[in-house]
PDB file of C-alpha atoms in Angstrom:
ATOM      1  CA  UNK A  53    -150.665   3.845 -71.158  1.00 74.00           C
ATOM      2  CA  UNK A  54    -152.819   6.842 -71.306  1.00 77.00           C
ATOM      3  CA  UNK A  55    -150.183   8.853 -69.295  1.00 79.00           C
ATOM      4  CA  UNK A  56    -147.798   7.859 -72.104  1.00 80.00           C
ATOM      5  CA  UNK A  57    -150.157   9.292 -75.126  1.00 79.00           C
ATOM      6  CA  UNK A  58    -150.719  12.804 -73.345  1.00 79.00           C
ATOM      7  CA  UNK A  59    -146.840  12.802 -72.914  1.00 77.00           C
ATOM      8  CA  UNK A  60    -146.482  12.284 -76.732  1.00 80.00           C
ATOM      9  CA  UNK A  61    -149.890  14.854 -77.697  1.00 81.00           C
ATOM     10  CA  UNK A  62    -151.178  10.920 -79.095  1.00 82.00           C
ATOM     11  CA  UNK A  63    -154.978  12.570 -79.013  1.00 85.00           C
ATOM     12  CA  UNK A  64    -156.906   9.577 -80.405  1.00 86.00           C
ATOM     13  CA  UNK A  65    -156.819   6.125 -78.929  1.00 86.00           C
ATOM     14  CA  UNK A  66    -158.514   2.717 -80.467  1.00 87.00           C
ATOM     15  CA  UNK A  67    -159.710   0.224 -78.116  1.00 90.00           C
ATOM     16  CA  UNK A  68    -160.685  -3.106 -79.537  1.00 90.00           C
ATOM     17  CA  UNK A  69    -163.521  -3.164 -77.262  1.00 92.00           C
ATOM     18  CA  UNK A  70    -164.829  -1.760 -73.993  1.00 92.00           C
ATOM     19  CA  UNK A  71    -161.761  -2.186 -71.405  1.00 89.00           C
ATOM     20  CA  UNK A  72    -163.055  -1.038 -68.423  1.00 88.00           C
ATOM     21  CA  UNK A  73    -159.451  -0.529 -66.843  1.00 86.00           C
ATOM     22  CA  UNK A  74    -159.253   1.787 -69.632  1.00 86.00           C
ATOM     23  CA  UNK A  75    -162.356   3.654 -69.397  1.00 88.00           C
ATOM     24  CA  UNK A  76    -162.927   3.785 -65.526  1.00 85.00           C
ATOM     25  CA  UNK A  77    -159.757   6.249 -64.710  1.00 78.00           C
ATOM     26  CA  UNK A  78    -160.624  10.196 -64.828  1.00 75.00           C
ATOM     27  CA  UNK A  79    -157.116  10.236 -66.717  1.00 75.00           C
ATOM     28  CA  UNK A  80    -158.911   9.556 -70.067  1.00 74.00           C
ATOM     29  CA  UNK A  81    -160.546  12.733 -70.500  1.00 74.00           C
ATOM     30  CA  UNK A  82    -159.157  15.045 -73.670  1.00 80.00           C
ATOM     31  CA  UNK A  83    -158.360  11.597 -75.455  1.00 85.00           C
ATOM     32  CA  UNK A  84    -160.904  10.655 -78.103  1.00 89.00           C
ATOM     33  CA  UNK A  85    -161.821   7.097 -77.981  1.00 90.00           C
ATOM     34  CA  UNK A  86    -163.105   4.469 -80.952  1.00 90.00           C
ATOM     35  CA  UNK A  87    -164.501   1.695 -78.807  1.00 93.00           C
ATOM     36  CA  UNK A  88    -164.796  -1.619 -80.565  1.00 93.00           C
ATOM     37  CA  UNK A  89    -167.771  -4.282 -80.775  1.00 94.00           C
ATOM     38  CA  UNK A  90    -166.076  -7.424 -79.956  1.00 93.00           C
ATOM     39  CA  UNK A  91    -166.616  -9.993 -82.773  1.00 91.00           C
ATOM     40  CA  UNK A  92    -168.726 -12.641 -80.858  1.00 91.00           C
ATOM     41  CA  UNK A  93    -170.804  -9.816 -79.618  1.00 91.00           C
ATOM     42  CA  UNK A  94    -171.644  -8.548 -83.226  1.00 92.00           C
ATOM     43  CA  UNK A  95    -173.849 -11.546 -84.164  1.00 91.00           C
ATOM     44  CA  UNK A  96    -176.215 -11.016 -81.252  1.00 90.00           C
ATOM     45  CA  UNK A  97    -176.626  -7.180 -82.246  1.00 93.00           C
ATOM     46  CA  UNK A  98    -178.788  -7.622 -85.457  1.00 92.00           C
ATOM     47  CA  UNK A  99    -181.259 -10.346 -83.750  1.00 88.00           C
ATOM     48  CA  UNK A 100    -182.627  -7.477 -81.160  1.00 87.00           C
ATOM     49  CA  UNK A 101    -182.664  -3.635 -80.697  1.00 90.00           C
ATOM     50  CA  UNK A 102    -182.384  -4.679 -77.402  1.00 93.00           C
ATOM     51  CA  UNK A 103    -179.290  -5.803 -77.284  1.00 94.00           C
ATOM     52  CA  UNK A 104    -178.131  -2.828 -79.162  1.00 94.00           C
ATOM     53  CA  UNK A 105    -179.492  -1.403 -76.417  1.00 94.00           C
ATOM     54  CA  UNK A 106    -177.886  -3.247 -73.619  1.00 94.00           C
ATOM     55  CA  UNK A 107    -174.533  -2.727 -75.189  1.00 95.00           C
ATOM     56  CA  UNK A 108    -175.352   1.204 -74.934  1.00 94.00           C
ATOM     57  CA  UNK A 109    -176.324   1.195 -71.632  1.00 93.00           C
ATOM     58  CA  UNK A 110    -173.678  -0.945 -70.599  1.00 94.00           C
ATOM     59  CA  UNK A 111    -170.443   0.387 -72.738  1.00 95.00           C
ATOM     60  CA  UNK A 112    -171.553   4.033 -73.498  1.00 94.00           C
ATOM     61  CA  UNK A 113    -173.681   5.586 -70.642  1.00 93.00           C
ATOM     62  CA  UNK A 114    -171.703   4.939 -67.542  1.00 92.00           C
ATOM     63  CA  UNK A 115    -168.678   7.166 -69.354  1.00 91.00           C
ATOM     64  CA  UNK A 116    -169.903   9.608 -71.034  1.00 89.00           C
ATOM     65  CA  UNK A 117    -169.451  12.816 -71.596  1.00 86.00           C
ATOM     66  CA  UNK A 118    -166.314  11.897 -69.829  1.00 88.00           C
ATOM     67  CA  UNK A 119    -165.169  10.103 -72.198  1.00 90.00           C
ATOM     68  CA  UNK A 120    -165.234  11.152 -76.106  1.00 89.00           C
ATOM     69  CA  UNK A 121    -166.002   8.984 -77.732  1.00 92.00           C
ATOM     70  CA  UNK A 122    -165.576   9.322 -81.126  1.00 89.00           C
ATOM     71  CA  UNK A 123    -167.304   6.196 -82.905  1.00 90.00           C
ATOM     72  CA  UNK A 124    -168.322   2.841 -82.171  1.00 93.00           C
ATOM     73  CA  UNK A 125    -166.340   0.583 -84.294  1.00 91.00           C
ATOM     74  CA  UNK A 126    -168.936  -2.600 -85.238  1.00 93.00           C
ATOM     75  CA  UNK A 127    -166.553  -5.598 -85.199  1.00 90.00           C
ATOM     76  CA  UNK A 128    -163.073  -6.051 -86.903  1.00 85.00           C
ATOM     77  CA  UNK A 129    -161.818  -7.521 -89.946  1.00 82.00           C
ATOM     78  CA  UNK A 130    -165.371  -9.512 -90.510  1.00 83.00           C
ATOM     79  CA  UNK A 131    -165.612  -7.558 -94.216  1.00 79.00           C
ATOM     80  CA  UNK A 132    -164.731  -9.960 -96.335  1.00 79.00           C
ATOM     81  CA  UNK A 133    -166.008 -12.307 -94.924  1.00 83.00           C
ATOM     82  CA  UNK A 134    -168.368 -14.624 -93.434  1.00 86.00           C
ATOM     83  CA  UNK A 135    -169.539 -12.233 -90.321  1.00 82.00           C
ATOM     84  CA  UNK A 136    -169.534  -9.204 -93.182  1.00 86.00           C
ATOM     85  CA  UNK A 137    -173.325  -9.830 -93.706  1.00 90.00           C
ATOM     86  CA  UNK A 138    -174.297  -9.017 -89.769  1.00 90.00           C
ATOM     87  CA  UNK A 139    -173.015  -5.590 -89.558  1.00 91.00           C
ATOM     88  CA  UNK A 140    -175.009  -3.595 -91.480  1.00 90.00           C
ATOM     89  CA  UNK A 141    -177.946  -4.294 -89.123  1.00 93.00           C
ATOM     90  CA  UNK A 142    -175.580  -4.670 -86.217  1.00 94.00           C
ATOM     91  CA  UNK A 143    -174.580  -0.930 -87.531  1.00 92.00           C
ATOM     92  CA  UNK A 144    -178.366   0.112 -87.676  1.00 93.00           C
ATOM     93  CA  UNK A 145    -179.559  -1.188 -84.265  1.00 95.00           C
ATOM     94  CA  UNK A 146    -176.572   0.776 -82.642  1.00 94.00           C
ATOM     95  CA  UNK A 147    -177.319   4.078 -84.168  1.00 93.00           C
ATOM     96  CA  UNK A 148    -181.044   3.642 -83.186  1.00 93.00           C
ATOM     97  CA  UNK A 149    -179.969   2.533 -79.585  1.00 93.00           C
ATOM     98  CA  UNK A 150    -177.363   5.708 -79.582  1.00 92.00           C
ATOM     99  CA  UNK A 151    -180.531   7.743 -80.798  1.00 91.00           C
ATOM    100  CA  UNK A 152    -182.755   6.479 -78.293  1.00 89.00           C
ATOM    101  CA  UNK A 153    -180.494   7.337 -75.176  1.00 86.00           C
ATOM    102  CA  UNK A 154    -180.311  10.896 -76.366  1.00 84.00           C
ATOM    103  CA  UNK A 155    -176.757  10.848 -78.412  1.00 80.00           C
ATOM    104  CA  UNK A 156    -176.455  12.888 -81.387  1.00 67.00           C
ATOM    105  CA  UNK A 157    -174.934  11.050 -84.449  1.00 64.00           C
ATOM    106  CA  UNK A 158    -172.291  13.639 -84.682  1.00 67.00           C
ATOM    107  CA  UNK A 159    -170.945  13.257 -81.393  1.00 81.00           C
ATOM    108  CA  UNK A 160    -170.646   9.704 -81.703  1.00 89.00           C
ATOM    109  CA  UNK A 161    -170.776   7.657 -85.112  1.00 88.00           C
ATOM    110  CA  UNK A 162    -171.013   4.160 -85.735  1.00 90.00           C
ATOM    111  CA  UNK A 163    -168.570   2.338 -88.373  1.00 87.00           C
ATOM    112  CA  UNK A 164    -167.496  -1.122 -89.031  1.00 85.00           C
ATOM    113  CA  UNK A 165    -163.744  -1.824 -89.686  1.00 79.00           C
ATOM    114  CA  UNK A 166    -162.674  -3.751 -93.216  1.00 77.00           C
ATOM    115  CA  UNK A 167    -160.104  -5.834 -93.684  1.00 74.00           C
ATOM    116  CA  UNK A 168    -157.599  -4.685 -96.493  1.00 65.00           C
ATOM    117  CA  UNK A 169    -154.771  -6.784 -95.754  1.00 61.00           C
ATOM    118  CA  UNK A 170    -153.030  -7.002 -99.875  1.00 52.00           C
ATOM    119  CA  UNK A 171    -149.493  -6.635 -99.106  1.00 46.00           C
ATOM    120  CA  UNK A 172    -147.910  -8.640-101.964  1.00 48.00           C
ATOM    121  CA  UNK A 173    -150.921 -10.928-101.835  1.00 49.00           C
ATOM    122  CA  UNK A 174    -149.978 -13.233-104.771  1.00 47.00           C
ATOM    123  CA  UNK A 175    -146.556 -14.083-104.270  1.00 50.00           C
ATOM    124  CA  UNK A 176    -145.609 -15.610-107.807  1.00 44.00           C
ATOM    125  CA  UNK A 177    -147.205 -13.278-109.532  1.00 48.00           C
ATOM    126  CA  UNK A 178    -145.526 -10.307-107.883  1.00 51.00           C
ATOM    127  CA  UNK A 179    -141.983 -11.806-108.118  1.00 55.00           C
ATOM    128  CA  UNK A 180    -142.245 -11.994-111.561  1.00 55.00           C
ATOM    129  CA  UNK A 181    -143.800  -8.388-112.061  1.00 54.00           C
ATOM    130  CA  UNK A 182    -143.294  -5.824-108.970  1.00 54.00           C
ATOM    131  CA  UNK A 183    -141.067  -4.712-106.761  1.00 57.00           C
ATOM    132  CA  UNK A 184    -140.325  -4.438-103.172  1.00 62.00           C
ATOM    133  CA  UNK A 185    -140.142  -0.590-103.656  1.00 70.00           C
ATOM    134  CA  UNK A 186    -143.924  -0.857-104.559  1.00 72.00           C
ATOM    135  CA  UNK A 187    -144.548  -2.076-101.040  1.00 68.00           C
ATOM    136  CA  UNK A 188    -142.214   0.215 -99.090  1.00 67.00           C
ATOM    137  CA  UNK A 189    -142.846   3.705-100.384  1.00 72.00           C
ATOM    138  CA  UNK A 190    -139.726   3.852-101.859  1.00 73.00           C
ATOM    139  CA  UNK A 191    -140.777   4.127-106.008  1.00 78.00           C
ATOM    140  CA  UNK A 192    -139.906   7.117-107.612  1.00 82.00           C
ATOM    141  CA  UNK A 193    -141.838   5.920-110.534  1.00 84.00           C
ATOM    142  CA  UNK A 194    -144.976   5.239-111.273  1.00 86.00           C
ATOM    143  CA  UNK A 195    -145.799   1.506-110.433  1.00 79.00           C
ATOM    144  CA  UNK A 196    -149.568   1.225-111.490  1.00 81.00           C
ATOM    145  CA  UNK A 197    -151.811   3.416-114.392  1.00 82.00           C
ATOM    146  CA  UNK A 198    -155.899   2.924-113.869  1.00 80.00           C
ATOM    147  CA  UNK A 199    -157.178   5.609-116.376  1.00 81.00           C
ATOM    148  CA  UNK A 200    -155.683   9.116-115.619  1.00 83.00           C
ATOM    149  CA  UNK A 201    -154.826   7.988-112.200  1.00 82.00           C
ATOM    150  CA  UNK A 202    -150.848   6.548-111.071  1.00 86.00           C
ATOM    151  CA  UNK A 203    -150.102   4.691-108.482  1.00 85.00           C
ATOM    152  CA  UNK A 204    -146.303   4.857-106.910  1.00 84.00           C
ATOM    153  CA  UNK A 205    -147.302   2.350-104.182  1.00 82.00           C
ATOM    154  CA  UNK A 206    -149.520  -0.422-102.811  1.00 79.00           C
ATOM    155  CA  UNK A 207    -151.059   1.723-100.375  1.00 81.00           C
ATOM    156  CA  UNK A 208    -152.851   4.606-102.848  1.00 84.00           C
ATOM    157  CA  UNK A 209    -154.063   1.407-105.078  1.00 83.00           C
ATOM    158  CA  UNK A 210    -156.078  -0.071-101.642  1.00 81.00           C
ATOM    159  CA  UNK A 211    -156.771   3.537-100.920  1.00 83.00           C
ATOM    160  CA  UNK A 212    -158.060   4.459-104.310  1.00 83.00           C
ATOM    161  CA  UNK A 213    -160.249   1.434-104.955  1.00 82.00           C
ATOM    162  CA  UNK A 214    -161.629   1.705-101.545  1.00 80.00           C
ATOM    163  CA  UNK A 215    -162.915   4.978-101.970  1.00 81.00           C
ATOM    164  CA  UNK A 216    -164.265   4.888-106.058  1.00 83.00           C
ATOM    165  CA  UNK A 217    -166.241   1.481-104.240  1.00 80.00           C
ATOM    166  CA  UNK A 218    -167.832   3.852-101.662  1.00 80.00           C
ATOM    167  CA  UNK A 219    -168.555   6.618-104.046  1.00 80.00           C
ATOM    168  CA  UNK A 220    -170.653   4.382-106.247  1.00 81.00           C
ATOM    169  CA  UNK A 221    -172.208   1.394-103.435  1.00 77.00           C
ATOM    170  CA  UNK A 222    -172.341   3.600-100.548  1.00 68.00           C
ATOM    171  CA  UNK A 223    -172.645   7.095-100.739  1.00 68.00           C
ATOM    172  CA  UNK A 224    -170.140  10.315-102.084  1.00 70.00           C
ATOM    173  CA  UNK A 225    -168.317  12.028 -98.979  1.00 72.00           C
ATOM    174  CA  UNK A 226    -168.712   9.350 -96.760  1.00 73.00           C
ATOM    175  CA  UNK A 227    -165.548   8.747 -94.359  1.00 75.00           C
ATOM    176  CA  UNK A 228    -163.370   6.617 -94.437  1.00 76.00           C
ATOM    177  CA  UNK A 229    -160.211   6.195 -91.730  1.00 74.00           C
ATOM    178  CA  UNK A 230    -156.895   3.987 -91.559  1.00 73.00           C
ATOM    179  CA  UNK A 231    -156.924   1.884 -88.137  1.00 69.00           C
ATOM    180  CA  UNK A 232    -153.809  -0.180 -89.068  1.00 66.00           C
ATOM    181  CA  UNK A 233    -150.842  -0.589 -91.076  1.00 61.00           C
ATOM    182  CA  UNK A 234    -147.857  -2.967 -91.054  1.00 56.00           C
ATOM    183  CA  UNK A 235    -145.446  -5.208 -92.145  1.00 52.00           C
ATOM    184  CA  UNK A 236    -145.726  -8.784 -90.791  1.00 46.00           C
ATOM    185  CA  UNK A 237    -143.119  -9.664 -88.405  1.00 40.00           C
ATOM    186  CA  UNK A 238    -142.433 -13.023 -90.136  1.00 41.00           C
ATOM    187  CA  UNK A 239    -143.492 -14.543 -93.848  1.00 44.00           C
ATOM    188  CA  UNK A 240    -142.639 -16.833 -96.231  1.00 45.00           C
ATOM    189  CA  UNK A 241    -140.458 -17.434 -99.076  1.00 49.00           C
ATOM    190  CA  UNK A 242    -139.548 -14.177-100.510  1.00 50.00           C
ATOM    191  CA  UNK A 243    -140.904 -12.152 -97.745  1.00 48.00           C
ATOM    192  CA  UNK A 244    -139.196 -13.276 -94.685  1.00 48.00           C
ATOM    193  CA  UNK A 245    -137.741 -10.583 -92.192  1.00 48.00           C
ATOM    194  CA  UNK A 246    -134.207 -12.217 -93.265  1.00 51.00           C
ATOM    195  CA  UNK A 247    -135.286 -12.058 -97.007  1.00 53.00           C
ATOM    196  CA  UNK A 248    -136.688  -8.584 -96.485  1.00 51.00           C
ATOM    197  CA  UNK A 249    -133.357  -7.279 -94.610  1.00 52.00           C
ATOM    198  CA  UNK A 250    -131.978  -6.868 -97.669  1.00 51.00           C
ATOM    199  CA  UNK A 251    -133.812  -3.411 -98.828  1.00 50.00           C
ATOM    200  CA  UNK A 252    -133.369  -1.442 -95.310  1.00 50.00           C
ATOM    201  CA  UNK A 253    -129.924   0.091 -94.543  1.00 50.00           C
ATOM    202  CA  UNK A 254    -128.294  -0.375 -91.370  1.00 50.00           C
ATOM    203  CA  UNK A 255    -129.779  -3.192 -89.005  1.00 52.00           C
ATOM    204  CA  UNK A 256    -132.267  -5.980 -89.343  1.00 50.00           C
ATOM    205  CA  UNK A 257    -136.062  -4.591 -90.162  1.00 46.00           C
ATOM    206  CA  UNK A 258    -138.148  -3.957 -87.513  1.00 48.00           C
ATOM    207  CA  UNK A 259    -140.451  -6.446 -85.849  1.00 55.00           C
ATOM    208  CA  UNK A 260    -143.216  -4.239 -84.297  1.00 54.00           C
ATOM    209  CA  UNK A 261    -146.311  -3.640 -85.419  1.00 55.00           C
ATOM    210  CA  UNK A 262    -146.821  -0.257 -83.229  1.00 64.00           C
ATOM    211  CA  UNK A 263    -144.589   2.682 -82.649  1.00 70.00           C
ATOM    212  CA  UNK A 264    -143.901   1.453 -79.291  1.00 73.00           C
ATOM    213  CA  UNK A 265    -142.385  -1.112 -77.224  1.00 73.00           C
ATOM    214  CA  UNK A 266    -143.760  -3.353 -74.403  1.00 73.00           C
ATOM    215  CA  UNK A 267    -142.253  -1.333 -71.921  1.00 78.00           C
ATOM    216  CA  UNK A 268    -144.097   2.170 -73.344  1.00 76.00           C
ATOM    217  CA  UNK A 269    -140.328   3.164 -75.238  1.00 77.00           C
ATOM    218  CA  UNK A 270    -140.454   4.056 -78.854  1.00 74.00           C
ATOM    219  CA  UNK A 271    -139.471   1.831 -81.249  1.00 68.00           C
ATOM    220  CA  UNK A 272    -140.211   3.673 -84.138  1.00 61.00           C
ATOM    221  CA  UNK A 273    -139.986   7.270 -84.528  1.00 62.00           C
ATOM    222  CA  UNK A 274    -142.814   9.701 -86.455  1.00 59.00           C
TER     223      UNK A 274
END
């Protein structure tokens, strides 16, 4: 896998959480790594700095500076949510630990991961007032008005009211970063993949979430 992002200058890699089979190999090096908290593991972070700890010493030390990594991604999709209200201090108690074994905060940050998933969330609603081309990045017009600002698809409305939430709740200039994006390979009613054939010339729509196949081949071209 690794051999296959060099090949394609892919300099960034996410891994969900610490895969060792990923980490151990020398190969890694130049690739910049956001290493994941696994879910279960996040509400045992907040009880103890120790733990924080632990994970540190167990998921961090033995790779670096070998491996860059570039944050520590605290969980994923648990904001909304009921696991939402252990990250903060799951957050905290890494940072400290990071601190603590002698890691600057700019060489590695810790983040948490939101879940933003609003494609065409309210299907009766939508079929009565928007349009596919809203979705797909295909409007030429403008779809949405909020005030001076126009939206020409679903993904600068999420984008938008993500970031004027952070300015005001969290602080201005913090960063924020796209993990995922996609189209779900099956649906419901209006929005199967036969349903959704319909607005894609040529052959059926895809039904990959990534840009590449099992077997490492592209499937989608960028």
């Amino acid at each position: 896998m690794i051999t296959m992002y060099k090949s394609r200058n892919i300099g960034r890699i996410r891994l969900y959480e610490p895969d060792y089979s990923v980490l151990e190999p020398p190969c890694l090096s130049d690739i910049q790594v956001l290493v994941g908290v696994r879910n279960q593991d996040v509400y045992q972070l907040p009880k103890s700095h120790i733990a924080a700890e632990i994970w540190v010493k167990n998921n961090i030390n033995p790779y670096w500076p070998r491996v860059l990594f570039r944050c520590i991604g605290v969980g994923n999709d648990l904001i909304p949510g009921p696991g939402a209200q252990y990250i903060l201090r799951a957050m905290k108690n890494l940072r400290n630990a990071l601190l603590r074994h002698g890691y600057l905060c700019n060489h590695i940050k810790v983040s948490a991961a939101i879940r933003a998933s609003c494609a065409f969330p309210i299907h009766h609603w939508l079929e009565r007032s928007l349009k596919n081309d809203y979705a797909l990045f295909s409007s030429e017009n403008v779809a949405v008005k909020d005030g001076g600002l126009s939206c020409f698809n679903l993904f600068d409305a999420i984008d938008g009211a993500l970031h004027a939430f952070m300015q005001k709740a969290v602080a201005p200039g913090v960063e924020a970063v796209v993990l995922e994006s996609g189209w779900p390979s099956a649906g419901n009613g209006e929005f199967t993949i036969a349903k959704m054939a319909r607005v894609k010339a040529g052959g059926a729509v895809e039904r990959n979430w990534g840009s590449f196949y099992p077997n490492k081949g592209p499937c989608l071209f960028v």
